[in-house]
Amino acid sequence: MAAGRRIAVYRIAILTRSEAQGELLMEQISRFCDERGLFPDLEQYRDQEWFFEAARKMPLTNAVIALPGVDGLNAVEHLRALSPKTRIIWCSDLDFSLHAFRLRVDYFLLEPITEEAFQQGLSTWLDGKKTSALFRTAHNKHNNEEDY
């Protein structure tokens, strides 16, 4: 291997409706990977058809699904059927944590999503632990305590 040559070990795709949210997630993933000397092939999609077509052509190692409501659930179910080994972070406005567990999602985040919570999800990808329900619950408990 030539000195200084970067090899993409991870193929990461982000599926979201919001361009701003997609850019923010890409920035956070890029910064996280750069700090660890990782150089992923990172792509953003706002159209599910294009996302799944890309996943069919070349399997994803990792995916972030950040779609509202049942659209997110359907996308995660479809991705899991298409690519059983893809590591998934699922961000949703509805509590689909039981579905996330059933679908073997690596990390589930209930909106609003903090950078710290998302970073924890990215760490889960690297260390291989399934902690989706644990952090989501702790995150929500913290939010509920602030509401009082």
Short mmCIF file of N, CA and C in Angstrom, two decimals:
data_model
loop_
_atom_site.label_atom_id
_atom_site.label_comp_id
_atom_site.label_asym_id
_atom_site.label_seq_id
_atom_site.Cartn_x
_atom_site.Cartn_y
_atom_site.Cartn_z
N MET A 1 0.84 -1.18 0.00
CA MET A 1 0.00 0.00 0.00
C MET A 1 0.89 1.24 0.00
N ALA A 2 0.53 2.21 -0.81
CA ALA A 2 1.30 3.44 -0.89
C ALA A 2 1.11 4.28 0.36
N ALA A 3 2.17 4.95 0.79
CA ALA A 3 2.10 5.80 1.98
C ALA A 3 1.10 6.93 1.75
N GLY A 4 0.27 7.18 2.75
CA GLY A 4 -0.70 8.26 2.68
C GLY A 4 -1.98 7.92 1.93
N ARG A 5 -2.06 6.74 1.37
CA ARG A 5 -3.26 6.35 0.63
C ARG A 5 -4.37 5.99 1.61
N ARG A 6 -5.55 6.51 1.38
CA ARG A 6 -6.70 6.26 2.24
C ARG A 6 -7.58 5.19 1.63
N ILE A 7 -7.97 4.23 2.46
CA ILE A 7 -8.84 3.15 2.00
C ILE A 7 -10.15 3.25 2.76
N ALA A 8 -11.26 3.26 2.03
CA ALA A 8 -12.58 3.30 2.67
C ALA A 8 -12.94 1.90 3.13
N VAL A 9 -12.99 1.71 4.44
CA VAL A 9 -13.36 0.42 5.02
C VAL A 9 -14.87 0.38 5.22
N TYR A 10 -15.44 1.54 5.46
CA TYR A 10 -16.86 1.64 5.73
C TYR A 10 -17.57 2.31 4.56
N ARG A 11 -18.70 1.77 4.19
CA ARG A 11 -19.58 2.41 3.20
C ARG A 11 -20.82 2.82 3.97
N ILE A 12 -20.94 4.11 4.25
CA ILE A 12 -22.00 4.64 5.11
C ILE A 12 -22.95 5.48 4.27
N ALA A 13 -24.25 5.21 4.42
CA ALA A 13 -25.27 5.99 3.74
C ALA A 13 -26.22 6.58 4.78
N ILE A 14 -26.63 7.81 4.52
CA ILE A 14 -27.58 8.51 5.37
C ILE A 14 -28.85 8.72 4.56
N LEU A 15 -29.99 8.32 5.14
CA LEU A 15 -31.28 8.54 4.50
C LEU A 15 -32.10 9.47 5.38
N THR A 16 -32.41 10.65 4.87
CA THR A 16 -33.20 11.63 5.59
C THR A 16 -33.95 12.50 4.59
N ARG A 17 -35.02 13.09 5.01
CA ARG A 17 -35.77 14.00 4.13
C ARG A 17 -35.19 15.40 4.13
N SER A 18 -34.54 15.76 5.20
CA SER A 18 -34.05 17.13 5.39
C SER A 18 -32.59 17.25 4.94
N GLU A 19 -32.35 18.14 4.01
CA GLU A 19 -30.98 18.37 3.56
C GLU A 19 -30.11 18.87 4.71
N ALA A 20 -30.67 19.77 5.52
CA ALA A 20 -29.91 20.32 6.66
C ALA A 20 -29.55 19.22 7.66
N GLN A 21 -30.50 18.35 7.98
CA GLN A 21 -30.23 17.25 8.91
C GLN A 21 -29.20 16.30 8.31
N GLY A 22 -29.32 16.02 7.04
CA GLY A 22 -28.35 15.15 6.37
C GLY A 22 -26.95 15.71 6.41
N GLU A 23 -26.82 17.02 6.16
CA GLU A 23 -25.51 17.67 6.21
C GLU A 23 -24.92 17.62 7.62
N LEU A 24 -25.77 17.85 8.62
CA LEU A 24 -25.31 17.80 10.01
C LEU A 24 -24.83 16.39 10.37
N LEU A 25 -25.59 15.38 9.99
CA LEU A 25 -25.19 13.99 10.28
C LEU A 25 -23.90 13.63 9.55
N MET A 26 -23.78 14.07 8.29
CA MET A 26 -22.54 13.80 7.53
C MET A 26 -21.34 14.46 8.21
N GLU A 27 -21.54 15.69 8.67
CA GLU A 27 -20.45 16.40 9.35
C GLU A 27 -20.04 15.66 10.62
N GLN A 28 -21.02 15.22 11.41
CA GLN A 28 -20.71 14.52 12.65
C GLN A 28 -20.02 13.18 12.38
N ILE A 29 -20.48 12.45 11.38
CA ILE A 29 -19.86 11.16 11.03
C ILE A 29 -18.43 11.40 10.53
N SER A 30 -18.26 12.39 9.67
CA SER A 30 -16.92 12.69 9.13
C SER A 30 -15.95 13.05 10.23
N ARG A 31 -16.39 13.91 11.15
CA ARG A 31 -15.53 14.32 12.26
C ARG A 31 -15.19 13.12 13.15
N PHE A 32 -16.19 12.30 13.47
CA PHE A 32 -16.00 11.11 14.30
C PHE A 32 -14.99 10.17 13.66
N CYS A 33 -15.16 9.91 12.37
CA CYS A 33 -14.25 8.99 11.67
C CYS A 33 -12.85 9.58 11.53
N ASP A 34 -12.76 10.86 11.23
CA ASP A 34 -11.46 11.52 11.08
C ASP A 34 -10.66 11.44 12.37
N GLU A 35 -11.32 11.63 13.51
CA GLU A 35 -10.65 11.54 14.81
C GLU A 35 -10.10 10.15 15.09
N ARG A 36 -10.62 9.15 14.42
CA ARG A 36 -10.19 7.76 14.63
C ARG A 36 -9.37 7.22 13.46
N GLY A 37 -9.03 8.08 12.53
CA GLY A 37 -8.23 7.67 11.39
C GLY A 37 -8.98 6.79 10.40
N LEU A 38 -10.30 6.94 10.36
CA LEU A 38 -11.14 6.18 9.43
C LEU A 38 -11.58 7.09 8.29
N PHE A 39 -11.66 6.53 7.11
CA PHE A 39 -12.00 7.33 5.95
C PHE A 39 -13.11 6.64 5.17
N PRO A 40 -14.36 6.82 5.61
CA PRO A 40 -15.47 6.10 5.00
C PRO A 40 -15.90 6.69 3.66
N ASP A 41 -16.53 5.85 2.87
CA ASP A 41 -17.25 6.30 1.68
C ASP A 41 -18.62 6.72 2.20
N LEU A 42 -18.87 8.02 2.23
CA LEU A 42 -20.05 8.58 2.88
C LEU A 42 -20.98 9.20 1.85
N GLU A 43 -22.25 8.77 1.86
CA GLU A 43 -23.23 9.27 0.90
C GLU A 43 -24.51 9.67 1.62
N GLN A 44 -25.17 10.69 1.10
CA GLN A 44 -26.43 11.16 1.66
C GLN A 44 -27.53 11.00 0.63
N TYR A 45 -28.69 10.52 1.08
CA TYR A 45 -29.86 10.35 0.21
C TYR A 45 -31.08 10.97 0.86
N ARG A 46 -31.92 11.59 0.03
CA ARG A 46 -33.21 12.07 0.50
C ARG A 46 -34.34 11.34 -0.20
N ASP A 47 -34.00 10.45 -1.10
CA ASP A 47 -34.98 9.68 -1.85
C ASP A 47 -34.77 8.20 -1.54
N GLN A 48 -35.81 7.53 -1.02
CA GLN A 48 -35.67 6.13 -0.62
C GLN A 48 -35.35 5.22 -1.80
N GLU A 49 -35.94 5.49 -2.97
CA GLU A 49 -35.66 4.64 -4.13
C GLU A 49 -34.18 4.65 -4.49
N TRP A 50 -33.57 5.84 -4.50
CA TRP A 50 -32.14 5.95 -4.81
C TRP A 50 -31.30 5.27 -3.73
N PHE A 51 -31.71 5.45 -2.48
CA PHE A 51 -31.01 4.84 -1.36
C PHE A 51 -30.98 3.32 -1.50
N PHE A 52 -32.14 2.71 -1.74
CA PHE A 52 -32.21 1.26 -1.83
C PHE A 52 -31.56 0.73 -3.11
N GLU A 53 -31.62 1.50 -4.17
CA GLU A 53 -30.93 1.11 -5.40
C GLU A 53 -29.41 1.06 -5.16
N ALA A 54 -28.91 2.07 -4.48
CA ALA A 54 -27.47 2.10 -4.17
C ALA A 54 -27.10 0.94 -3.25
N ALA A 55 -27.95 0.63 -2.28
CA ALA A 55 -27.69 -0.48 -1.36
C ALA A 55 -27.73 -1.83 -2.08
N ARG A 56 -28.57 -1.94 -3.10
CA ARG A 56 -28.63 -3.18 -3.88
C ARG A 56 -27.38 -3.37 -4.72
N LYS A 57 -26.89 -2.27 -5.31
CA LYS A 57 -25.72 -2.34 -6.19
C LYS A 57 -24.46 -2.72 -5.43
N MET A 58 -24.30 -2.12 -4.25
CA MET A 58 -23.13 -2.39 -3.42
C MET A 58 -23.56 -2.32 -1.96
N PRO A 59 -23.52 -3.43 -1.25
CA PRO A 59 -24.02 -3.45 0.13
C PRO A 59 -23.37 -2.40 1.02
N LEU A 60 -24.18 -1.83 1.90
CA LEU A 60 -23.71 -0.84 2.86
C LEU A 60 -23.13 -1.54 4.07
N THR A 61 -22.06 -1.00 4.63
CA THR A 61 -21.59 -1.51 5.90
C THR A 61 -22.37 -0.87 7.04
N ASN A 62 -22.75 0.40 6.85
CA ASN A 62 -23.46 1.16 7.88
C ASN A 62 -24.48 2.08 7.24
N ALA A 63 -25.57 2.34 7.98
CA ALA A 63 -26.59 3.26 7.50
C ALA A 63 -27.18 4.03 8.67
N VAL A 64 -27.51 5.28 8.39
CA VAL A 64 -28.27 6.10 9.33
C VAL A 64 -29.61 6.37 8.66
N ILE A 65 -30.69 5.92 9.30
CA ILE A 65 -32.04 6.17 8.80
C ILE A 65 -32.65 7.23 9.72
N ALA A 66 -32.93 8.40 9.19
CA ALA A 66 -33.50 9.50 9.97
C ALA A 66 -34.75 10.01 9.25
N LEU A 67 -35.79 9.20 9.30
CA LEU A 67 -37.07 9.55 8.68
C LEU A 67 -38.15 9.56 9.74
N PRO A 68 -39.15 10.42 9.58
CA PRO A 68 -40.22 10.49 10.57
C PRO A 68 -41.19 9.31 10.50
N GLY A 69 -41.72 8.96 11.67
CA GLY A 69 -42.82 8.02 11.78
C GLY A 69 -42.64 6.69 11.08
N VAL A 70 -43.72 6.26 10.45
CA VAL A 70 -43.76 4.95 9.81
C VAL A 70 -42.83 4.89 8.60
N ASP A 71 -42.52 6.02 7.99
CA ASP A 71 -41.56 6.01 6.87
C ASP A 71 -40.22 5.47 7.33
N GLY A 72 -39.79 5.85 8.53
CA GLY A 72 -38.54 5.34 9.09
C GLY A 72 -38.62 3.84 9.35
N LEU A 73 -39.73 3.41 9.95
CA LEU A 73 -39.94 1.99 10.22
C LEU A 73 -39.89 1.18 8.93
N ASN A 74 -40.60 1.63 7.92
CA ASN A 74 -40.61 0.92 6.64
C ASN A 74 -39.22 0.87 6.01
N ALA A 75 -38.49 1.97 6.10
CA ALA A 75 -37.15 2.00 5.52
C ALA A 75 -36.21 1.04 6.23
N VAL A 76 -36.28 1.00 7.56
CA VAL A 76 -35.42 0.09 8.33
C VAL A 76 -35.79 -1.37 8.01
N GLU A 77 -37.08 -1.67 7.95
CA GLU A 77 -37.51 -3.03 7.61
C GLU A 77 -37.02 -3.44 6.23
N HIS A 78 -37.14 -2.53 5.27
CA HIS A 78 -36.70 -2.84 3.90
C HIS A 78 -35.19 -3.02 3.83
N LEU A 79 -34.44 -2.15 4.50
CA LEU A 79 -32.98 -2.26 4.50
C LEU A 79 -32.55 -3.56 5.17
N ARG A 80 -33.18 -3.91 6.28
CA ARG A 80 -32.81 -5.14 6.99
C ARG A 80 -33.06 -6.36 6.10
N ALA A 81 -34.19 -6.38 5.36
CA ALA A 81 -34.48 -7.49 4.45
C ALA A 81 -33.48 -7.53 3.29
N LEU A 82 -33.11 -6.37 2.80
CA LEU A 82 -32.19 -6.27 1.67
C LEU A 82 -30.75 -6.58 2.07
N SER A 83 -30.36 -6.14 3.27
CA SER A 83 -28.97 -6.24 3.70
C SER A 83 -28.90 -6.57 5.19
N PRO A 84 -29.02 -7.85 5.54
CA PRO A 84 -29.08 -8.26 6.95
C PRO A 84 -27.86 -7.89 7.79
N LYS A 85 -26.71 -7.68 7.17
CA LYS A 85 -25.49 -7.40 7.94
C LYS A 85 -25.18 -5.92 8.10
N THR A 86 -25.96 -5.05 7.47
CA THR A 86 -25.71 -3.61 7.58
C THR A 86 -25.95 -3.14 9.01
N ARG A 87 -24.99 -2.39 9.54
CA ARG A 87 -25.12 -1.80 10.88
C ARG A 87 -25.98 -0.55 10.75
N ILE A 88 -27.00 -0.40 11.61
CA ILE A 88 -27.98 0.68 11.45
C ILE A 88 -28.09 1.53 12.71
N ILE A 89 -28.08 2.85 12.50
CA ILE A 89 -28.52 3.81 13.51
C ILE A 89 -29.85 4.35 12.99
N TRP A 90 -30.88 4.27 13.82
CA TRP A 90 -32.22 4.71 13.42
C TRP A 90 -32.63 5.87 14.31
N CYS A 91 -32.94 7.00 13.69
CA CYS A 91 -33.39 8.20 14.39
C CYS A 91 -34.86 8.42 14.03
N SER A 92 -35.70 8.57 15.04
CA SER A 92 -37.14 8.69 14.78
C SER A 92 -37.80 9.67 15.75
N ASP A 93 -38.92 10.21 15.30
CA ASP A 93 -39.73 11.07 16.16
C ASP A 93 -40.74 10.26 16.97
N LEU A 94 -40.87 8.99 16.68
CA LEU A 94 -41.77 8.09 17.42
C LEU A 94 -40.96 6.99 18.10
N ASP A 95 -41.45 6.51 19.21
CA ASP A 95 -40.72 5.48 19.96
C ASP A 95 -40.95 4.11 19.35
N PHE A 96 -40.04 3.73 18.46
CA PHE A 96 -40.07 2.42 17.81
C PHE A 96 -38.98 1.53 18.40
N SER A 97 -38.64 1.72 19.66
CA SER A 97 -37.53 0.97 20.25
C SER A 97 -37.76 -0.54 20.22
N LEU A 98 -38.99 -1.00 20.41
CA LEU A 98 -39.25 -2.45 20.33
C LEU A 98 -39.05 -2.96 18.92
N HIS A 99 -39.47 -2.17 17.94
CA HIS A 99 -39.24 -2.55 16.54
C HIS A 99 -37.74 -2.54 16.24
N ALA A 100 -37.03 -1.57 16.79
CA ALA A 100 -35.58 -1.49 16.58
C ALA A 100 -34.90 -2.74 17.12
N PHE A 101 -35.33 -3.20 18.27
CA PHE A 101 -34.78 -4.42 18.85
C PHE A 101 -35.08 -5.61 17.94
N ARG A 102 -36.33 -5.72 17.52
CA ARG A 102 -36.76 -6.83 16.65
C ARG A 102 -35.98 -6.84 15.33
N LEU A 103 -35.68 -5.67 14.82
CA LEU A 103 -34.98 -5.55 13.54
C LEU A 103 -33.45 -5.52 13.68
N ARG A 104 -32.96 -5.76 14.89
CA ARG A 104 -31.53 -5.82 15.17
C ARG A 104 -30.81 -4.53 14.77
N VAL A 105 -31.44 -3.41 15.11
CA VAL A 105 -30.84 -2.10 14.87
C VAL A 105 -29.75 -1.92 15.93
N ASP A 106 -28.61 -1.40 15.51
CA ASP A 106 -27.50 -1.21 16.43
C ASP A 106 -27.76 -0.12 17.45
N TYR A 107 -28.44 0.95 17.01
CA TYR A 107 -28.66 2.07 17.92
C TYR A 107 -29.92 2.80 17.49
N PHE A 108 -30.84 3.01 18.42
CA PHE A 108 -32.08 3.73 18.16
C PHE A 108 -32.06 5.03 18.96
N LEU A 109 -32.39 6.13 18.29
CA LEU A 109 -32.43 7.44 18.93
C LEU A 109 -33.81 8.07 18.73
N LEU A 110 -34.38 8.50 19.82
CA LEU A 110 -35.66 9.18 19.80
C LEU A 110 -35.39 10.69 19.78
N GLU A 111 -35.98 11.38 18.82
CA GLU A 111 -35.78 12.83 18.71
C GLU A 111 -36.35 13.55 19.92
N PRO A 112 -35.74 14.65 20.32
CA PRO A 112 -34.62 15.36 19.70
C PRO A 112 -33.30 14.64 19.98
N ILE A 113 -32.43 14.66 19.01
CA ILE A 113 -31.17 13.92 19.08
C ILE A 113 -30.04 14.89 19.41
N THR A 114 -29.30 14.56 20.45
CA THR A 114 -28.14 15.38 20.80
C THR A 114 -26.91 14.83 20.08
N GLU A 115 -25.91 15.67 19.93
CA GLU A 115 -24.67 15.23 19.31
C GLU A 115 -24.03 14.12 20.15
N GLU A 116 -24.11 14.24 21.46
CA GLU A 116 -23.55 13.23 22.36
C GLU A 116 -24.22 11.86 22.13
N ALA A 117 -25.53 11.86 22.01
CA ALA A 117 -26.26 10.60 21.80
C ALA A 117 -25.89 10.00 20.44
N PHE A 118 -25.77 10.84 19.42
CA PHE A 118 -25.40 10.33 18.09
C PHE A 118 -23.98 9.78 18.11
N GLN A 119 -23.07 10.47 18.80
CA GLN A 119 -21.69 9.99 18.92
C GLN A 119 -21.66 8.62 19.60
N GLN A 120 -22.51 8.42 20.60
CA GLN A 120 -22.59 7.13 21.27
C GLN A 120 -23.03 6.05 20.28
N GLY A 121 -23.96 6.39 19.42
CA GLY A 121 -24.39 5.45 18.38
C GLY A 121 -23.25 5.11 17.43
N LEU A 122 -22.48 6.10 17.05
CA LEU A 122 -21.33 5.84 16.17
C LEU A 122 -20.30 4.95 16.87
N SER A 123 -20.09 5.18 18.15
CA SER A 123 -19.18 4.32 18.92
C SER A 123 -19.68 2.89 18.94
N THR A 124 -20.98 2.71 19.00
CA THR A 124 -21.57 1.37 18.99
C THR A 124 -21.22 0.64 17.70
N TRP A 125 -21.19 1.37 16.59
CA TRP A 125 -20.79 0.74 15.33
C TRP A 125 -19.39 0.16 15.43
N LEU A 126 -18.48 0.90 16.07
CA LEU A 126 -17.08 0.48 16.12
C LEU A 126 -16.83 -0.64 17.12
N ASP A 127 -17.49 -0.61 18.27
CA ASP A 127 -17.20 -1.64 19.27
C ASP A 127 -18.14 -2.84 19.19
N GLY A 128 -19.17 -2.74 18.34
CA GLY A 128 -20.02 -3.89 18.09
C GLY A 128 -21.05 -4.21 19.16
N LYS A 129 -21.21 -3.36 20.15
CA LYS A 129 -22.18 -3.64 21.21
C LYS A 129 -23.56 -3.15 20.82
N LYS A 130 -24.57 -3.88 21.25
CA LYS A 130 -25.95 -3.49 21.01
C LYS A 130 -26.47 -2.81 22.27
N THR A 131 -26.54 -1.47 22.24
CA THR A 131 -26.96 -0.73 23.42
C THR A 131 -28.14 0.19 23.12
N SER A 132 -28.86 -0.06 22.04
CA SER A 132 -29.88 0.88 21.59
C SER A 132 -30.90 1.23 22.66
N ALA A 133 -31.48 0.27 23.32
CA ALA A 133 -32.52 0.57 24.30
C ALA A 133 -31.94 1.25 25.53
N LEU A 134 -30.73 0.86 25.94
CA LEU A 134 -30.15 1.42 27.14
C LEU A 134 -29.92 2.93 27.03
N PHE A 135 -29.26 3.37 25.96
CA PHE A 135 -28.95 4.79 25.88
C PHE A 135 -30.20 5.60 25.58
N ARG A 136 -31.08 5.10 24.78
CA ARG A 136 -32.30 5.83 24.47
C ARG A 136 -33.10 6.07 25.74
N THR A 137 -33.19 5.07 26.61
CA THR A 137 -33.92 5.21 27.86
C THR A 137 -33.24 6.23 28.75
N ALA A 138 -31.94 6.15 28.87
CA ALA A 138 -31.20 7.10 29.70
C ALA A 138 -31.36 8.51 29.13
N HIS A 139 -31.30 8.64 27.83
CA HIS A 139 -31.45 9.94 27.17
C HIS A 139 -32.83 10.52 27.47
N ASN A 140 -33.87 9.69 27.34
CA ASN A 140 -35.23 10.17 27.60
C ASN A 140 -35.43 10.50 29.06
N LYS A 141 -34.85 9.72 29.98
CA LYS A 141 -34.97 9.99 31.41
C LYS A 141 -34.39 11.37 31.70
N HIS A 142 -33.22 11.65 31.10
CA HIS A 142 -32.58 12.94 31.30
C HIS A 142 -33.49 14.06 30.79
N ASN A 143 -34.07 13.87 29.61
CA ASN A 143 -34.97 14.88 29.06
C ASN A 143 -36.19 15.08 29.94
N ASN A 144 -36.75 14.00 30.47
CA ASN A 144 -37.93 14.10 31.32
C ASN A 144 -37.62 14.84 32.62
N GLU A 145 -36.44 14.60 33.19
CA GLU A 145 -36.05 15.29 34.41
C GLU A 145 -35.95 16.79 34.18
N GLU A 146 -35.50 17.19 32.99
CA GLU A 146 -35.39 18.61 32.68
C GLU A 146 -36.77 19.26 32.52
N ASP A 147 -37.79 18.46 32.20
CA ASP A 147 -39.13 18.99 31.99
C ASP A 147 -39.79 19.42 33.30
N TYR A 148 -39.31 18.91 34.45
CA TYR A 148 -39.96 19.20 35.73
C TYR A 148 -39.50 20.50 36.33
#
